[in-house]
Coordinates of C-alpha atoms and ligand atoms in Angstrom, one line a residue:
M1 CA 17.0 25.6 -22.2
Q2 CA 19.2 23.3 -20.2
R3 CA 20.7 20.3 -22.0
H4 CA 19.9 16.7 -20.6
P5 CA 22.7 14.6 -22.0
Q6 CA 21.8 11.0 -22.1
R7 CA 23.7 8.7 -20.0
D8 CA 24.4 6.4 -22.9
G9 CA 26.5 9.1 -24.4
R10 CA 29.2 8.7 -21.7
N11 CA 32.5 7.1 -21.7
I12 CA 31.7 3.5 -21.0
T13 CA 35.2 2.5 -20.0
V14 CA 34.5 3.9 -16.5
A15 CA 31.4 1.8 -16.2
L16 CA 33.6 -1.3 -16.4
I17 CA 35.4 -0.7 -13.3
P18 CA 34.4 -3.2 -10.6
F19 CA 32.3 -1.2 -8.2
G20 CA 33.6 -2.7 -5.0
V21 CA 37.1 -1.1 -5.9
I22 CA 35.3 2.5 -6.1
G23 CA 33.2 1.7 -3.0
L24 CA 36.4 1.1 -1.0
F25 CA 38.0 4.3 -2.5
I26 CA 34.9 6.4 -1.6
T27 CA 34.6 4.8 1.8
S28 CA 38.2 5.8 2.8
L29 CA 37.4 9.2 1.7
L30 CA 34.5 9.5 3.7
Q31 CA 36.4 8.5 6.9
A32 CA 38.9 11.2 6.2
P33 CA 38.6 13.9 8.9
A34 CA 37.2 17.2 7.8
E35 CA 40.2 19.1 8.4
S36 CA 42.6 17.0 6.4
E37 CA 44.4 18.3 3.2
P38 CA 42.4 17.9 0.0
F39 CA 42.6 14.3 -1.1
P40 CA 44.9 14.0 -4.1
L41 CA 43.0 13.8 -7.2
V42 CA 43.2 10.2 -8.7
S43 CA 41.2 10.1 -12.0
A44 CA 39.1 7.2 -12.7
H45 CA 41.4 6.2 -15.7
E46 CA 44.4 5.7 -13.3
I47 CA 42.5 3.3 -11.2
V48 CA 41.6 1.6 -14.4
A49 CA 45.3 1.3 -15.3
D50 CA 46.1 -0.5 -12.1
L51 CA 43.4 -3.1 -12.8
P52 CA 43.9 -6.4 -14.8
A53 CA 42.5 -5.9 -18.5
L54 CA 38.8 -6.5 -18.5
P55 CA 37.1 -8.2 -21.3
E56 CA 35.1 -6.1 -23.8
I57 CA 31.4 -6.2 -22.8
P58 CA 29.2 -5.5 -25.6
V59 CA 26.9 -2.6 -24.8
V60 CA 23.1 -3.1 -25.8
E61 CA 21.9 0.2 -27.1
S62 CA 18.4 -0.9 -28.4
A63 CA 16.7 1.4 -25.8
Q64 CA 18.6 4.3 -26.9
P65 CA 16.6 6.9 -28.8
P66 CA 18.1 7.4 -32.3
E67 CA 18.8 11.2 -31.9
S68 CA 21.1 10.6 -29.0
E69 CA 23.8 9.3 -31.4
A70 CA 24.2 12.8 -32.6
E71 CA 24.6 14.3 -29.0
P72 CA 28.0 15.3 -28.1
E73 CA 29.6 13.4 -25.2
L74 CA 28.9 14.8 -21.8
L75 CA 32.5 14.6 -20.5
P76 CA 34.3 17.1 -22.8
S77 CA 31.4 19.7 -22.3
L78 CA 31.4 19.1 -18.5
R79 CA 35.2 19.9 -18.3
Q80 CA 35.0 23.0 -20.6
S81 CA 31.6 24.7 -19.5
T82 CA 30.9 26.7 -16.5
D83 CA 27.1 26.4 -17.3
W84 CA 24.6 24.2 -15.4
Q85 CA 24.6 20.6 -16.9
F86 CA 22.3 17.9 -16.0
V87 CA 22.2 14.1 -16.0
E88 CA 19.4 11.7 -15.2
V89 CA 20.0 9.1 -12.6
S90 CA 19.4 5.5 -14.0
Y91 CA 18.3 2.4 -12.1
G92 CA 21.1 1.2 -9.9
D93 CA 23.4 4.2 -10.3
T94 CA 25.2 5.5 -7.0
L95 CA 26.5 9.1 -6.7
S96 CA 30.2 7.7 -6.2
E97 CA 30.1 5.7 -9.4
L98 CA 28.5 8.9 -11.2
F99 CA 31.3 11.1 -9.8
V100 CA 33.8 8.9 -11.1
E101 CA 32.3 8.6 -14.4
L102 CA 31.9 12.4 -14.7
E103 CA 35.5 12.8 -13.6
L104 CA 34.5 15.1 -10.7
D105 CA 36.7 15.1 -7.6
P106 CA 35.6 12.4 -5.2
A107 CA 36.7 14.5 -2.3
D108 CA 34.0 16.9 -3.3
L109 CA 31.5 14.1 -3.0
A110 CA 32.7 13.5 0.6
R111 CA 32.2 17.4 1.3
L112 CA 28.7 17.2 -0.1
L113 CA 27.8 14.4 2.1
R114 CA 28.9 16.1 5.3
S115 CA 27.2 19.4 4.3
G116 CA 24.2 18.7 6.5
E117 CA 21.5 16.2 7.7
D118 CA 19.5 16.4 4.4
A119 CA 22.7 15.4 2.5
K120 CA 21.9 11.8 3.5
T121 CA 19.5 11.6 0.5
L122 CA 22.7 11.5 -1.6
N123 CA 23.2 8.1 -0.6
A124 CA 19.8 6.8 -1.8
M125 CA 19.9 7.7 -5.5
K126 CA 16.5 6.9 -7.3
E127 CA 15.9 6.4 -10.9
G128 CA 14.6 9.5 -12.4
Y129 CA 16.2 11.9 -10.1
K130 CA 18.2 14.7 -11.8
L131 CA 21.7 15.9 -10.9
G132 CA 22.9 19.4 -11.9
F133 CA 26.5 20.3 -11.8
R134 CA 28.2 23.7 -12.4
L135 CA 31.9 24.1 -12.5
G136 CA 33.8 27.2 -11.4
D137 CA 36.4 28.8 -13.7
S138 CA 39.2 26.5 -12.2
G139 CA 37.3 23.4 -13.4
D140 CA 36.3 22.4 -9.8
L141 CA 32.7 21.7 -8.7
D142 CA 31.2 24.9 -7.7
E143 CA 27.4 24.1 -7.4
F144 CA 25.5 20.8 -7.2
R145 CA 21.9 20.2 -7.3
L146 CA 19.9 17.0 -6.6
I147 CA 16.4 17.4 -8.2
R148 CA 14.1 14.8 -6.7
S149 CA 11.0 16.1 -8.4
P150 CA 10.1 19.3 -10.1
L151 CA 9.0 20.5 -6.5
Q152 CA 11.7 19.3 -4.4
E153 CA 15.4 19.8 -4.7
L154 CA 18.7 20.1 -2.6
A155 CA 21.0 22.8 -3.7
F156 CA 24.9 22.7 -2.6
K157 CA 27.0 25.7 -3.1
R158 CA 30.8 25.7 -2.5
D159 CA 31.7 28.0 0.5
G160 CA 35.4 28.0 0.9
Q161 CA 36.6 24.3 1.0
E162 CA 33.2 23.0 2.0
F163 CA 29.7 23.1 0.5
G164 CA 26.7 24.7 2.0
I165 CA 23.4 22.9 1.6
E166 CA 19.8 24.3 1.2
S167 CA 16.7 22.2 0.8
I168 CA 14.4 23.9 -1.6
R169 CA 10.7 23.2 -2.0
H170 CA 8.7 25.0 -4.9
T171 CA 5.1 25.8 -4.3
P172 CA 3.2 24.9 -7.3
R173 CA 0.4 26.9 -8.8
I174 CA -2.8 25.0 -8.7
E175 CA -5.2 25.0 -11.5
T176 CA -8.5 23.1 -11.6
E177 CA -9.5 20.9 -14.6
I178 CA -12.8 19.2 -15.6
K179 CA -13.1 16.0 -17.5
G180 CA -16.0 13.7 -18.3
G181 CA -17.1 11.1 -20.7
T182 CA -19.5 8.3 -21.5
V183 CA -18.6 4.7 -21.0
Y184 CA -19.1 2.4 -24.0
S185 CA -17.1 -0.7 -23.2
S186 CA -15.4 0.0 -19.7
L187 CA -14.7 2.8 -17.6
L188 CA -11.0 2.6 -18.1
A189 CA -11.3 2.6 -21.9
A190 CA -13.4 5.7 -21.5
A191 CA -11.0 7.4 -19.2
E192 CA -8.3 6.7 -21.7
R193 CA -10.2 8.1 -24.6
E194 CA -10.9 11.3 -22.6
R195 CA -7.1 11.5 -21.5
V196 CA -7.9 11.4 -17.8
P197 CA -4.7 11.2 -16.0
P198 CA -4.3 7.5 -14.5
T199 CA -3.8 8.8 -11.1
Q200 CA -7.3 10.7 -11.2
S201 CA -9.0 7.7 -12.7
M202 CA -7.7 5.4 -9.9
R203 CA -9.0 8.0 -7.4
M204 CA -12.4 7.9 -9.0
V205 CA -12.7 4.1 -8.7
D206 CA -11.4 4.3 -5.2
I207 CA -14.0 6.9 -4.3
F208 CA -16.9 4.9 -5.6
G209 CA -15.4 1.4 -5.0
G210 CA -17.8 0.7 -2.0
K211 CA -20.8 1.6 -4.2
I212 CA -19.9 0.6 -7.8
D213 CA -18.3 -2.6 -9.0
F214 CA -16.5 -1.1 -12.0
M215 CA -16.3 -4.5 -13.8
L216 CA -19.7 -5.9 -13.4
D217 CA -22.1 -3.0 -12.8
T218 CA -21.1 -0.5 -15.4
Q219 CA -23.0 -0.5 -18.8
P220 CA -22.9 1.5 -22.0
G221 CA -24.2 4.9 -21.5
D222 CA -22.9 5.4 -17.9
Q223 CA -21.2 8.6 -17.4
F224 CA -18.4 10.1 -15.3
T225 CA -17.3 13.7 -14.5
I226 CA -14.3 14.5 -12.4
F227 CA -13.1 17.9 -11.2
Y228 CA -9.7 17.9 -9.9
E229 CA -6.5 19.9 -9.4
Q230 CA -3.2 20.0 -11.3
Q231 CA 0.1 21.5 -10.3
F232 CA 2.2 23.9 -12.3
L233 CA 5.5 25.6 -12.0
E234 CA 5.4 28.5 -14.2
D235 CA 3.8 27.2 -17.3
E236 CA 5.2 23.6 -16.8
Y237 CA 2.9 20.9 -15.7
V238 CA 4.4 19.2 -12.7
G239 CA 1.8 16.8 -11.3
E240 CA -1.7 15.9 -10.2
G241 CA -3.3 17.4 -7.3
D242 CA -6.3 16.4 -5.4
M243 CA -9.6 15.1 -6.7
L244 CA -12.2 17.8 -5.6
V245 CA -15.5 16.4 -7.0
A246 CA -16.4 13.1 -8.7
R247 CA -19.7 12.0 -10.3
F248 CA -20.6 8.7 -11.7
V249 CA -24.0 7.9 -13.4
N250 CA -24.5 4.1 -13.2
R251 CA -27.5 2.8 -14.9
G252 CA -29.2 6.1 -14.6
K253 CA -28.4 6.6 -10.7
E254 CA -26.1 9.5 -10.0
H255 CA -23.4 9.1 -7.5
L256 CA -21.7 12.4 -6.5
A257 CA -18.8 12.7 -4.1
V258 CA -17.1 16.0 -2.8
R259 CA -13.8 16.1 -0.9
Y260 CA -14.0 17.4 2.6
E261 CA -11.6 17.8 5.3
T262 CA -13.3 17.4 8.7
A263 CA -12.7 19.9 11.7
D264 CA -10.4 17.0 13.2
G265 CA -8.3 17.1 9.9
L266 CA -9.4 13.9 8.3
T267 CA -10.1 14.0 4.5
G268 CA -12.7 11.9 2.9
Y269 CA -15.4 12.0 0.2
Y270 CA -19.1 12.6 0.9
S271 CA -22.4 12.9 -0.8
P272 CA -23.6 16.5 -0.9
D273 CA -25.9 15.6 2.1
G274 CA -22.9 14.5 4.2
N275 CA -23.0 10.7 3.9
S276 CA -19.5 9.1 3.6
M277 CA -18.7 7.4 0.3
R278 CA -16.9 4.6 2.4
T279 CA -18.7 1.3 3.0
G280 CA -17.8 -1.6 5.0
M281 CA -17.0 -3.7 2.0
M282 CA -15.4 -2.9 -1.4
R283 CA -17.7 -4.0 -4.2
N284 CA -15.0 -5.6 -6.4
P285 CA -11.9 -7.6 -4.9
L286 CA -9.8 -7.1 -8.0
D287 CA -7.3 -4.3 -8.7
V288 CA -9.0 -3.2 -11.9
F289 CA -6.2 -1.2 -13.0
R290 CA -4.0 -4.0 -13.6
I291 CA -6.5 -5.4 -16.1
S292 CA -6.1 -3.9 -19.7
S293 CA -9.0 -1.7 -20.8
H294 CA -9.0 -4.0 -23.8
F295 CA -9.8 -6.8 -21.6
N296 CA -13.5 -7.6 -21.5
P297 CA -14.5 -8.7 -18.0
K298 CA -18.1 -9.7 -19.0
R299 CA -16.8 -12.2 -21.5
L300 CA -16.5 -15.4 -19.1
H301 CA -15.6 -18.7 -20.4
P302 CA -19.0 -20.5 -21.0
I303 CA -17.9 -23.3 -18.7
L304 CA -17.6 -21.1 -15.9
N305 CA -21.4 -20.3 -16.0
K306 CA -22.2 -24.1 -15.6
V307 CA -20.3 -24.6 -12.4
R308 CA -22.9 -25.7 -9.7
P309 CA -23.8 -25.1 -7.2
H310 CA -22.7 -21.5 -7.6
E311 CA -22.8 -19.3 -4.6
G312 CA -20.6 -16.5 -5.6
T313 CA -19.4 -14.0 -8.3
D314 CA -16.9 -14.9 -11.0
Y315 CA -14.6 -12.3 -12.4
A316 CA -12.6 -13.2 -15.5
A317 CA -9.3 -11.6 -15.2
P318 CA -5.7 -12.4 -16.3
T319 CA -3.7 -14.7 -14.2
G320 CA -1.6 -12.7 -11.7
T321 CA -4.2 -9.9 -11.3
P322 CA -4.0 -8.6 -7.6
V323 CA -6.9 -9.8 -5.4
R324 CA -7.7 -7.4 -2.5
A325 CA -9.5 -8.1 0.8
T326 CA -12.9 -6.2 0.5
S327 CA -13.1 -5.5 4.0
D328 CA -10.9 -5.4 7.3
G329 CA -10.6 -8.9 8.9
N330 CA -8.5 -11.9 9.9
I331 CA -7.1 -14.6 7.5
T332 CA -8.7 -18.0 8.6
R333 CA -7.4 -20.0 5.7
A334 CA -4.9 -19.7 2.9
S335 CA -4.4 -23.1 1.5
R336 CA -5.6 -25.6 -1.1
Y337 CA -9.4 -26.6 -0.6
G338 CA -11.0 -29.2 -3.0
S339 CA -12.6 -27.5 -6.0
Y340 CA -12.0 -24.0 -4.8
G341 CA -8.2 -24.6 -5.5
N342 CA -6.0 -22.1 -3.7
I343 CA -8.4 -20.2 -1.5
V344 CA -8.0 -17.3 1.0
I345 CA -10.9 -16.9 3.6
V346 CA -11.1 -13.9 5.7
A347 CA -13.3 -13.4 8.7
H348 CA -14.8 -10.1 9.3
A349 CA -16.8 -8.4 12.2
G350 CA -20.4 -9.1 12.5
G351 CA -20.3 -12.7 11.3
F352 CA -19.1 -11.9 7.9
E353 CA -16.7 -14.1 5.8
T354 CA -15.3 -13.6 2.3
R355 CA -13.7 -16.2 0.1
Y356 CA -11.3 -15.7 -2.7
A357 CA -10.9 -18.8 -4.9
H358 CA -8.9 -20.4 -7.8
L359 CA -5.8 -18.1 -6.9
S360 CA -2.5 -18.9 -8.7
R361 CA -0.6 -17.9 -5.5
Y362 CA -1.0 -16.2 -2.2
A363 CA 0.5 -12.7 -1.3
D364 CA 3.4 -12.9 1.1
G365 CA 2.6 -13.7 4.7
M366 CA -0.9 -15.0 4.2
K367 CA -1.6 -17.5 7.0
P368 CA -4.4 -18.0 9.5
G369 CA -4.5 -15.2 12.2
V370 CA -2.9 -12.6 10.0
R371 CA -5.0 -9.3 10.1
V372 CA -5.6 -7.6 6.8
R373 CA -7.2 -4.3 6.1
Q374 CA -9.6 -3.4 3.3
G375 CA -7.7 -3.1 0.0
D376 CA -4.7 -5.2 1.1
V377 CA -3.5 -7.5 -1.6
I378 CA -4.1 -11.2 -0.4
G379 CA -3.3 -13.2 -3.4
Y380 CA -3.4 -13.3 -7.2
V381 CA -5.9 -14.6 -9.8
G382 CA -5.3 -17.9 -11.2
S383 CA -7.2 -21.1 -12.3
T384 CA -6.4 -23.7 -9.5
G385 CA -9.1 -26.2 -8.6
S386 CA -12.3 -26.6 -10.7
A387 CA -11.6 -23.8 -13.1
T388 CA -11.2 -23.8 -16.9
G389 CA -9.9 -20.4 -17.3
P390 CA -8.2 -17.8 -15.1
H391 CA -11.0 -16.2 -12.8
L392 CA -11.5 -15.1 -9.3
H393 CA -14.5 -16.9 -7.5
Y394 CA -15.7 -14.4 -4.8
E395 CA -18.2 -15.2 -2.1
V396 CA -19.6 -13.3 0.8
L397 CA -21.2 -15.2 3.7
K398 CA -23.0 -13.9 6.7
D399 CA -23.2 -16.5 9.7
G400 CA -22.2 -19.3 7.3
V401 CA -25.0 -18.4 4.7
P402 CA -23.9 -17.3 1.2
R403 CA -25.2 -13.8 0.4
N404 CA -25.2 -11.9 -2.8
P405 CA -21.9 -9.9 -2.8
A406 CA -23.6 -7.0 -4.6
R407 CA -26.1 -6.5 -1.8
A408 CA -23.7 -7.4 1.1
N409 CA -23.0 -3.6 1.9
E410 CA -26.7 -3.1 2.9
L411 CA -26.0 -5.5 5.7
L412 CA -22.9 -3.7 6.9
P413 CA -22.7 -0.5 8.8
S414 CA -21.4 2.3 6.6
A415 CA -18.4 4.7 7.5
P416 CA -19.9 7.6 9.8
G417 CA -21.1 10.4 7.8
I418 CA -20.7 14.3 8.7
A419 CA -21.9 14.7 12.3
A420 CA -24.9 16.8 12.8
G421 CA -22.8 19.5 14.7
E422 CA -20.5 19.7 11.8
M423 CA -23.1 20.0 9.0
D424 CA -22.9 23.7 8.7
R425 CA -19.2 23.8 8.3
F426 CA -19.5 21.1 5.8
R427 CA -22.0 23.0 3.7
S428 CA -20.0 26.1 3.8
H429 CA -16.9 24.3 2.8
T430 CA -18.3 22.4 0.0
E431 CA -21.2 24.5 -1.5
N432 CA -19.0 26.7 -3.8
L433 CA -17.1 23.8 -5.1
L434 CA -20.3 21.8 -6.0
A435 CA -21.8 25.0 -7.6
Q436 CA -18.7 25.4 -9.6
F437 CA -18.8 21.8 -10.6
D438 CA -22.3 22.0 -11.4
T439 CA -21.9 24.9 -13.8
L440 CA -18.7 23.3 -15.5
N441 CA -20.4 20.0 -15.7
R442 CA -23.5 21.5 -17.6
E443 CA -21.1 23.1 -19.9
L444 CA -19.2 19.9 -20.6
V445 CA -22.4 18.0 -21.3
R446 CA -23.7 20.6 -23.6
R447 CA -20.2 20.6 -25.4
S448 CA -20.1 16.9 -25.9
A449 CA -23.7 16.9 -27.0
G450 CA -22.8 19.4 -29.7
V451 CA -20.0 17.2 -30.9
S452 CA -22.0 14.0 -31.1
A453 CA -24.7 16.0 -33.1
D454 CA -22.2 16.8 -35.9
Ligands
ZN1 ZN1 -17.4 -19.2 -9.4

């Protein structure tokens, strides 16, 4: 196993150097012609010596896990060992700072940077990247790795004075997984209980978002099953793959969606008979994943229910919950409007209009004439206007007449389904998947029935 020393274990003296100084220093190196003599090695501590004394800055270590106290410091082992050693990039780190902190030769950084086009990535360190170092017998950097994800890395190997670069992509092994459960309070609580990866819960909500309002429609006894891919490298789990089949039984009605890539290369989700899951209007304008699973969306403040006349749907949600346009359209208003408080109004094709009221604030750039797409965030939940608690008041109008938002989709054209000429292809691509899902789902239902009988 490779060690992953904690950053906190490093010599903090180096971290106190004003970065501007290092920046200048590195910049001058980068401008040095490739054929110049190796830059004389100046260690970070010599730079420190030339600077006026800096005040002692207390280092807050509350986030540090207790066991890291016992870990040996990175620097001595990095100098002594010719094994691979790894550090994880923290927020705000730059490679030039890290090179100084690790007492690596800054001239080698310049050589890494000019090793090829892909090396530009070295200028954009991101939190969570891992860096690997291997020193040669002489103590100079021999190999360097930038590991962006378990599947993607850049490998640099010393070749004479310079470094060669290789971009490596690992192909994961794909395994399928099935998970299912019953909704008691909310879908999110059920998904958490069944340990569904959040990415896949979000996909399920997206897939059925035009059909089901996961805040208002779900009721105890609803069931979900999802069949999806996971990625592995050797035996290590490295990430989520595609959702293949999703099923949601809402109030006894089954919704089944299968992933399919059309002959034109467009991927979407369809019912087994080829109808698109996408509708002209999303059922729920809120980003339900920003709402804690412990938040009960159905528990409205009693006064909210007395607001008259009432032509829309109220969604109780914490202040600041993102509000999304439920359909493509143009903003016609984003300003204060009487008892609506801060409101965004969007005009859609076919004489439709949606209104989002009581917002705490608008999303950036919201003003009349701005085009928005379905799912774009347009504002944030609040309690401006006549509202006693934070909630979204949502209205759908057609030709100026309020309509029931839950039924609005029936008035709108749906996304096109599979064309008649492609149905054979669709069936042959999806029938195995659906059969596999069916078998596994039956087994899952049988197993969970067995558990509850205990
Ligand atoms: Zn309302």
